[in-house]
mmCIF file of C-alpha atoms in Angstrom:
data_model
loop_
_atom_site.group_PDB
_atom_site.id
_atom_site.type_symbol
_atom_site.label_atom_id
_atom_site.label_comp_id
_atom_site.label_asym_id
_atom_site.label_seq_id
_atom_site.Cartn_x
_atom_site.Cartn_y
_atom_site.Cartn_z
ATOM 1 C CA MET A 1 -23.663 74.693 -63.423
ATOM 2 C CA ARG A 2 -23.713 72.356 -60.370
ATOM 3 C CA ALA A 3 -22.375 68.809 -60.956
ATOM 4 C CA ARG A 4 -24.655 65.942 -60.283
ATOM 5 C CA SER A 5 -23.740 63.523 -57.482
ATOM 6 C CA ARG A 6 -22.816 60.051 -58.723
ATOM 7 C CA PRO A 7 -24.955 57.239 -57.433
ATOM 8 C CA PRO A 8 -23.053 54.520 -55.480
ATOM 9 C CA VAL A 9 -21.635 51.726 -57.607
ATOM 10 C CA GLN A 10 -23.008 48.346 -56.638
ATOM 11 C CA GLY A 11 -20.583 45.518 -55.790
ATOM 12 C CA ARG A 12 -17.647 47.662 -54.604
ATOM 13 C CA GLY A 13 -16.042 48.193 -51.160
ATOM 14 C CA ILE A 14 -15.523 45.863 -48.192
ATOM 15 C CA PHE A 15 -19.077 44.609 -48.318
ATOM 16 C CA SER A 16 -18.836 43.594 -51.954
ATOM 17 C CA GLY A 17 -18.899 39.894 -52.841
ATOM 18 C CA THR A 18 -15.115 39.603 -53.019
ATOM 19 C CA GLY A 19 -14.661 41.541 -49.775
ATOM 20 C CA LEU A 20 -17.091 39.303 -47.900
ATOM 21 C CA ILE A 21 -15.193 36.216 -49.055
ATOM 22 C CA ILE A 22 -11.890 37.662 -47.832
ATOM 23 C CA VAL A 23 -13.381 38.635 -44.463
ATOM 24 C CA CYS A 24 -14.869 35.145 -43.978
ATOM 25 C CA LEU A 25 -11.597 33.441 -44.836
ATOM 26 C CA ALA A 26 -9.696 35.648 -42.400
ATOM 27 C CA ALA A 27 -12.201 34.913 -39.627
ATOM 28 C CA THR A 28 -11.969 31.183 -40.246
ATOM 29 C CA LEU A 29 -8.170 31.261 -40.158
ATOM 30 C CA ALA A 30 -8.223 33.225 -36.893
ATOM 31 C CA ALA A 31 -10.605 30.713 -35.340
ATOM 32 C CA LEU A 32 -8.265 27.874 -36.241
ATOM 33 C CA VAL A 33 -5.083 29.579 -35.112
ATOM 34 C CA PHE A 34 -6.340 31.018 -31.810
ATOM 35 C CA PRO A 35 -6.855 27.736 -29.948
ATOM 36 C CA ILE A 36 -3.406 26.549 -30.989
ATOM 37 C CA TRP A 37 -1.810 29.794 -29.834
ATOM 38 C CA SER A 38 -3.792 30.011 -26.605
ATOM 39 C CA TYR A 39 -2.927 26.450 -25.501
ATOM 40 C CA ALA A 40 0.589 26.219 -26.849
ATOM 41 C CA ASP A 41 2.184 27.196 -23.546
ATOM 42 C CA ARG A 42 -0.169 25.263 -21.272
ATOM 43 C CA SER A 43 0.739 21.903 -19.784
ATOM 44 C CA ASP A 44 -1.611 18.939 -20.075
ATOM 45 C CA PRO A 45 -3.150 18.596 -16.588
ATOM 46 C CA THR A 46 -3.884 14.898 -17.102
ATOM 47 C CA GLY A 47 -0.546 14.053 -18.650
ATOM 48 C CA SER A 48 -2.326 12.128 -21.389
ATOM 49 C CA VAL A 49 -0.374 13.738 -24.200
ATOM 50 C CA ASN A 50 2.974 12.453 -23.003
ATOM 51 C CA VAL A 51 1.828 9.320 -21.156
ATOM 52 C CA LEU A 52 3.604 6.931 -23.517
ATOM 53 C CA SER A 53 6.883 8.803 -23.586
ATOM 54 C CA ALA A 54 6.757 9.241 -19.802
ATOM 55 C CA GLN A 55 6.248 5.539 -19.055
ATOM 56 C CA THR A 56 8.226 3.820 -21.811
ATOM 57 C CA VAL A 57 11.950 4.084 -22.423
ATOM 58 C CA SER A 58 14.135 2.692 -25.179
ATOM 59 C CA THR A 59 16.689 -0.015 -24.416
ATOM 60 C CA ALA A 60 18.983 -2.239 -26.454
ATOM 61 C CA TYR A 61 16.494 -5.067 -25.856
ATOM 62 C CA GLY A 62 13.387 -3.212 -26.996
ATOM 63 C CA PRO A 63 10.975 -0.713 -25.403
ATOM 64 C CA LEU A 64 10.718 -0.979 -21.616
ATOM 65 C CA SER A 65 7.259 -0.018 -20.371
ATOM 66 C CA ALA A 66 6.001 0.912 -16.921
ATOM 67 C CA GLN A 67 4.310 -2.490 -16.770
ATOM 68 C CA ASP A 68 7.636 -4.177 -17.559
ATOM 69 C CA ARG A 69 9.434 -2.317 -14.771
ATOM 70 C CA ASP A 70 6.629 -3.052 -12.321
ATOM 71 C CA PHE A 71 6.846 -6.731 -13.222
ATOM 72 C CA ILE A 72 10.599 -6.857 -12.558
ATOM 73 C CA VAL A 73 10.028 -5.358 -9.115
ATOM 74 C CA LYS A 74 7.202 -7.824 -8.390
ATOM 75 C CA VAL A 75 9.355 -10.816 -9.308
ATOM 76 C CA ARG A 76 12.085 -9.630 -6.954
ATOM 77 C CA LEU A 77 9.546 -9.022 -4.168
ATOM 78 C CA ALA A 78 8.078 -12.491 -4.628
ATOM 79 C CA GLY A 79 11.444 -14.096 -3.994
ATOM 80 C CA LEU A 80 12.149 -11.927 -0.959
ATOM 81 C CA TRP A 81 9.262 -13.473 0.984
ATOM 82 C CA GLU A 82 8.390 -16.749 -0.742
ATOM 83 C CA LEU A 83 11.890 -18.183 -0.423
ATOM 84 C CA PRO A 84 11.894 -17.676 3.393
ATOM 85 C CA ALA A 85 8.332 -19.081 3.441
ATOM 86 C CA GLY A 86 9.633 -22.160 1.652
ATOM 87 C CA GLU A 87 12.424 -22.550 4.202
ATOM 88 C CA LEU A 88 9.839 -22.426 6.989
ATOM 89 C CA ALA A 89 7.793 -25.113 5.252
ATOM 90 C CA GLU A 90 10.866 -27.340 4.968
ATOM 91 C CA GLN A 91 11.470 -26.943 8.701
ATOM 92 C CA LYS A 92 7.940 -26.839 10.152
ATOM 93 C CA GLY A 93 5.785 -28.767 7.681
ATOM 94 C CA THR A 94 4.090 -31.781 9.296
ATOM 95 C CA THR A 95 3.642 -33.702 6.027
ATOM 96 C CA ALA A 96 5.957 -34.698 3.219
ATOM 97 C CA ALA A 97 3.753 -32.788 0.739
ATOM 98 C CA VAL A 98 4.129 -29.528 2.661
ATOM 99 C CA ARG A 99 7.882 -29.974 2.975
ATOM 100 C CA THR A 100 8.103 -30.768 -0.748
ATOM 101 C CA ALA A 101 6.184 -27.611 -1.566
ATOM 102 C CA GLY A 102 8.620 -25.666 0.591
ATOM 103 C CA GLN A 103 11.565 -27.169 -1.281
ATOM 104 C CA HIS A 104 10.003 -26.172 -4.615
ATOM 105 C CA LEU A 105 9.625 -22.584 -3.398
ATOM 106 C CA VAL A 106 13.258 -22.452 -2.281
ATOM 107 C CA ASP A 107 14.637 -23.952 -5.476
ATOM 108 C CA GLY A 108 12.327 -22.008 -7.788
ATOM 109 C CA HIS A 109 12.914 -18.595 -6.265
ATOM 110 C CA THR A 110 16.664 -19.108 -5.881
ATOM 111 C CA SER A 111 16.849 -19.570 -9.648
ATOM 112 C CA LEU A 112 14.220 -16.946 -10.523
ATOM 113 C CA ASP A 113 15.826 -14.329 -8.279
ATOM 114 C CA ALA A 114 19.185 -14.799 -9.986
ATOM 115 C CA HIS A 115 17.399 -14.294 -13.310
ATOM 116 C CA VAL A 116 15.526 -11.155 -12.254
ATOM 117 C CA ARG A 117 18.663 -9.572 -10.808
ATOM 118 C CA THR A 118 20.467 -10.142 -14.093
ATOM 119 C CA VAL A 119 17.582 -8.592 -16.046
ATOM 120 C CA ALA A 120 17.388 -5.639 -13.650
ATOM 121 C CA THR A 121 21.113 -5.082 -14.116
ATOM 122 C CA GLN A 122 20.893 -5.090 -17.895
ATOM 123 C CA LEU A 123 17.852 -2.801 -17.982
ATOM 124 C CA GLY A 124 18.918 -0.488 -15.137
ATOM 125 C CA VAL A 125 15.787 -1.078 -13.033
ATOM 126 C CA PRO A 126 16.139 -0.519 -9.253
ATOM 127 C CA ILE A 127 14.847 -3.461 -7.221
ATOM 128 C CA PRO A 128 13.932 -3.764 -3.525
ATOM 129 C CA ASN A 129 15.979 -5.522 -0.856
ATOM 130 C CA SER A 130 13.191 -6.406 1.582
ATOM 131 C CA PRO A 131 9.589 -7.656 1.396
ATOM 132 C CA ASN A 132 6.775 -5.126 1.419
ATOM 133 C CA THR A 133 4.454 -4.632 4.392
ATOM 134 C CA GLN A 134 1.889 -7.220 3.299
ATOM 135 C CA GLN A 135 4.563 -9.838 2.670
ATOM 136 C CA GLN A 136 6.163 -9.192 6.053
ATOM 137 C CA GLN A 137 2.766 -9.770 7.674
ATOM 138 C CA TRP A 138 2.418 -13.083 5.846
ATOM 139 C CA LEU A 139 5.850 -14.181 7.053
ATOM 140 C CA ALA A 140 4.969 -13.169 10.612
ATOM 141 C CA THR A 141 1.822 -15.315 10.426
ATOM 142 C CA LEU A 142 3.829 -18.311 9.210
ATOM 143 C CA ASN A 143 6.486 -17.817 11.881
ATOM 144 C CA ALA A 144 3.828 -17.831 14.598
ATOM 145 C CA ALA A 145 1.859 -20.833 13.313
ATOM 146 C CA GLN A 146 2.628 -24.377 14.447
ATOM 147 C CA GLY A 147 1.628 -27.907 13.473
ATOM 148 C CA GLN A 148 -1.263 -28.343 11.066
ATOM 149 C CA ASP A 149 -2.152 -24.678 11.518
ATOM 150 C CA PHE A 150 1.151 -23.872 9.872
ATOM 151 C CA ASP A 151 0.491 -26.321 7.030
ATOM 152 C CA ARG A 152 -2.898 -24.742 6.393
ATOM 153 C CA GLU A 153 -1.675 -21.144 6.623
ATOM 154 C CA PHE A 154 1.312 -21.855 4.410
ATOM 155 C CA ALA A 155 -0.683 -23.560 1.663
ATOM 156 C CA ASN A 156 -3.440 -20.941 1.534
ATOM 157 C CA ILE A 157 -1.378 -17.772 1.920
ATOM 158 C CA VAL A 158 1.216 -18.753 -0.668
ATOM 159 C CA ARG A 159 -1.418 -20.165 -3.043
ATOM 160 C CA LEU A 160 -3.354 -16.876 -2.861
ATOM 161 C CA ALA A 161 -0.213 -14.885 -3.690
ATOM 162 C CA HIS A 162 0.550 -17.144 -6.654
ATOM 163 C CA GLY A 163 -3.004 -16.874 -7.921
ATOM 164 C CA ARG A 164 -2.741 -13.097 -7.967
ATOM 165 C CA VAL A 165 0.600 -12.981 -9.736
ATOM 166 C CA PHE A 166 -0.297 -15.641 -12.303
ATOM 167 C CA SER A 167 -2.549 -13.259 -14.232
ATOM 168 C CA VAL A 168 0.086 -10.511 -14.040
ATOM 169 C CA VAL A 169 2.694 -12.790 -15.617
ATOM 170 C CA ALA A 170 0.313 -13.631 -18.460
ATOM 171 C CA GLN A 171 -0.503 -9.964 -19.054
ATOM 172 C CA VAL A 172 3.157 -8.964 -19.181
ATOM 173 C CA ARG A 173 4.095 -11.893 -21.425
ATOM 174 C CA ALA A 174 1.331 -10.995 -23.866
ATOM 175 C CA ALA A 175 2.104 -7.270 -24.050
ATOM 176 C CA THR A 176 5.840 -6.720 -23.526
ATOM 177 C CA GLN A 177 8.051 -5.677 -26.439
ATOM 178 C CA ASN A 178 11.250 -6.214 -24.456
ATOM 179 C CA THR A 179 13.069 -9.488 -25.106
ATOM 180 C CA LEU A 180 14.610 -9.711 -21.625
ATOM 181 C CA VAL A 181 11.259 -9.140 -19.929
ATOM 182 C CA ARG A 182 9.682 -11.707 -22.244
ATOM 183 C CA ASP A 183 12.233 -14.342 -21.187
ATOM 184 C CA LEU A 184 11.744 -13.444 -17.521
ATOM 185 C CA ALA A 185 7.979 -13.795 -17.896
ATOM 186 C CA ASP A 186 8.459 -17.264 -19.415
ATOM 187 C CA ASP A 187 10.639 -18.266 -16.465
ATOM 188 C CA ALA A 188 8.201 -16.781 -13.946
ATOM 189 C CA ASN A 189 5.254 -18.516 -15.585
ATOM 190 C CA THR A 190 6.947 -21.922 -15.312
ATOM 191 C CA THR A 191 7.950 -21.282 -11.692
ATOM 192 C CA VAL A 192 4.564 -19.967 -10.558
ATOM 193 C CA LEU A 193 2.655 -22.826 -12.204
ATOM 194 C CA ASP A 194 4.946 -25.389 -10.567
ATOM 195 C CA HIS A 195 4.390 -23.800 -7.172
ATOM 196 C CA ILE A 196 0.620 -23.683 -7.648
ATOM 197 C CA LYS A 197 0.605 -27.415 -8.376
ATOM 198 C CA VAL A 198 2.721 -28.449 -5.387
ATOM 199 C CA LEU A 199 0.734 -26.202 -3.043
ATOM 200 C CA GLU A 200 -2.517 -27.746 -4.214
ATOM 201 C CA ALA A 201 -0.982 -31.197 -3.773
ATOM 202 C CA THR A 202 -0.674 -30.550 -0.019
ATOM 203 C CA GLY A 203 -4.446 -30.977 0.322
ATOM 204 C CA TYR A 204 -4.731 -27.865 2.491
ATOM 205 C CA VAL A 205 -5.858 -25.322 -0.105
ATOM 206 C CA ASP A 206 -9.395 -24.038 0.572
ATOM 207 C CA PHE A 207 -10.549 -23.381 -2.994
ATOM 208 C CA GLY A 208 -13.858 -21.786 -1.965
ATOM 209 C CA THR A 209 -12.180 -19.163 0.192
ATOM 210 C CA LEU A 210 -9.442 -18.744 -2.397
ATOM 211 C CA ALA A 211 -11.970 -17.918 -5.121
ATOM 212 C CA GLN A 212 -13.625 -15.300 -2.901
ATOM 213 C CA GLN A 213 -10.297 -13.695 -2.027
ATOM 214 C CA LEU A 214 -9.175 -13.553 -5.638
ATOM 215 C CA ALA A 215 -12.514 -12.006 -6.645
ATOM 216 C CA THR A 216 -12.535 -9.349 -3.923
ATOM 217 C CA THR A 217 -8.819 -8.497 -4.051
ATOM 218 C CA PRO A 218 -7.773 -8.762 -7.697
ATOM 219 C CA SER A 219 -4.238 -8.161 -8.857
ATOM 220 C CA PRO A 220 -3.489 -4.408 -8.943
ATOM 221 C CA VAL A 221 -3.140 -2.630 -12.255
ATOM 222 C CA ALA A 222 0.483 -2.313 -13.236
ATOM 223 C CA ALA A 223 2.049 1.066 -12.584
ATOM 224 C CA PRO A 224 5.583 2.468 -12.594
ATOM 225 C CA PRO A 225 7.346 0.943 -9.584
ATOM 226 C CA VAL A 226 7.818 3.226 -6.616
ATOM 227 C CA VAL A 227 10.672 2.033 -4.432
ATOM 228 C CA ALA A 228 11.853 3.975 -1.412
ATOM 229 C CA PRO A 229 15.565 4.871 -1.551
ATOM 230 C CA ALA A 230 16.146 3.044 1.737
ATOM 231 C CA ASP A 231 14.604 -0.146 0.373
ATOM 232 C CA ALA A 232 16.153 -0.267 -3.074
ATOM 233 C CA THR A 233 19.369 0.508 -4.834
ATOM 234 C CA PRO A 234 20.445 0.306 -8.478
ATOM 235 C CA VAL A 235 21.811 -3.120 -9.281
ATOM 236 C CA ALA A 236 25.413 -3.661 -10.261
ATOM 237 C CA SER A 237 26.534 -3.500 -13.851
ATOM 238 C CA GLY A 238 28.096 -6.975 -13.696
ATOM 239 C CA PRO A 239 26.354 -10.365 -13.697
ATOM 240 C CA ALA A 240 24.325 -11.381 -10.639
ATOM 241 C CA PRO A 241 26.275 -13.438 -8.105
ATOM 242 C CA ALA A 242 25.537 -17.144 -7.872
ATOM 243 C CA PRO A 243 23.288 -18.217 -4.988
ATOM 244 C CA SER A 244 24.972 -19.402 -1.820
ATOM 245 C CA PRO A 245 25.422 -23.195 -1.596
ATOM 246 C CA SER A 246 24.756 -23.160 2.164
ATOM 247 C CA PRO A 247 21.670 -24.994 3.506
ATOM 248 C CA THR A 248 19.933 -21.708 4.334
ATOM 249 C CA TYR A 249 19.033 -19.755 1.227
ATOM 250 C CA THR A 250 19.334 -15.997 1.487
ATOM 251 C CA LEU A 251 18.613 -13.663 -1.394
ATOM 252 C CA PRO A 252 21.554 -11.298 -1.937
ATOM 253 C CA PRO A 253 20.747 -7.597 -1.896
ATOM 254 C CA ALA A 254 20.978 -5.420 -4.945
ATOM 255 C CA THR A 255 24.353 -3.676 -4.877
ATOM 256 C CA ALA A 256 25.256 -0.136 -5.831
ATOM 257 C CA GLY A 257 25.870 0.534 -9.475
ATOM 258 C CA PRO A 258 25.250 3.015 -12.293
ATOM 259 C CA ASP A 259 22.176 5.162 -12.375
ATOM 260 C CA PRO A 260 19.154 3.225 -13.654
ATOM 261 C CA VAL A 261 17.450 4.002 -16.959
ATOM 262 C CA SER A 262 14.464 6.155 -16.196
ATOM 263 C CA ALA A 263 11.826 8.272 -17.861
ATOM 264 C CA ASN A 264 10.546 11.678 -16.834
ATOM 265 C CA PRO A 265 7.399 11.332 -14.651
#
């Protein structure tokens, strides 16, 4: 007697209800894991993942951001050209107001430069020893100008530079988490505002042209400072030297010292 074939049992095998649930769960897990695995060994082409860690370093005085470091460099650069510009105004100015403005620049940047060199030392930030190309061009213009042409060039060039940096100081002061940078920003704010006032008191500032220049050439966005090795060296680990008491003010260069604190680019 031939045995009858058994009909298939419903609800069993891989395509049963339970099997379908297991297959779906496995597929979902694979979909979640695959992107993580496939991108785990790839670098971020934009650098956005590590942008904070790359631009901010820890110090004993609080986090030091790229904007903070850029600000320290800018303060040093300001003194490297504005102090000589002030000396020129003391020598070549045809009015008492212009000569007074020059004296304020000399006194203000002598003090502010000593402050920024101390901060750079404590935070390990390399600072430049010479003005940048634009600042050298401004000094060349002032050296060549004579009489009232000098007065006019001096008042407008230096006032434009102060107008640009004024907003940078405010931005740094509002955002920095570093106590040394905060104190430096306070000092810079007082110095810049004083210089703006004495420059305007000369009567030579062309406010219409100034407004156009500030609108068309705004202050650059802060970025990590890039200083050529030939133009900058790490500052010394000791306190900044006192300014020279001689009649001619000369900013001392940054001297060799320990490697600066840095972050991976």
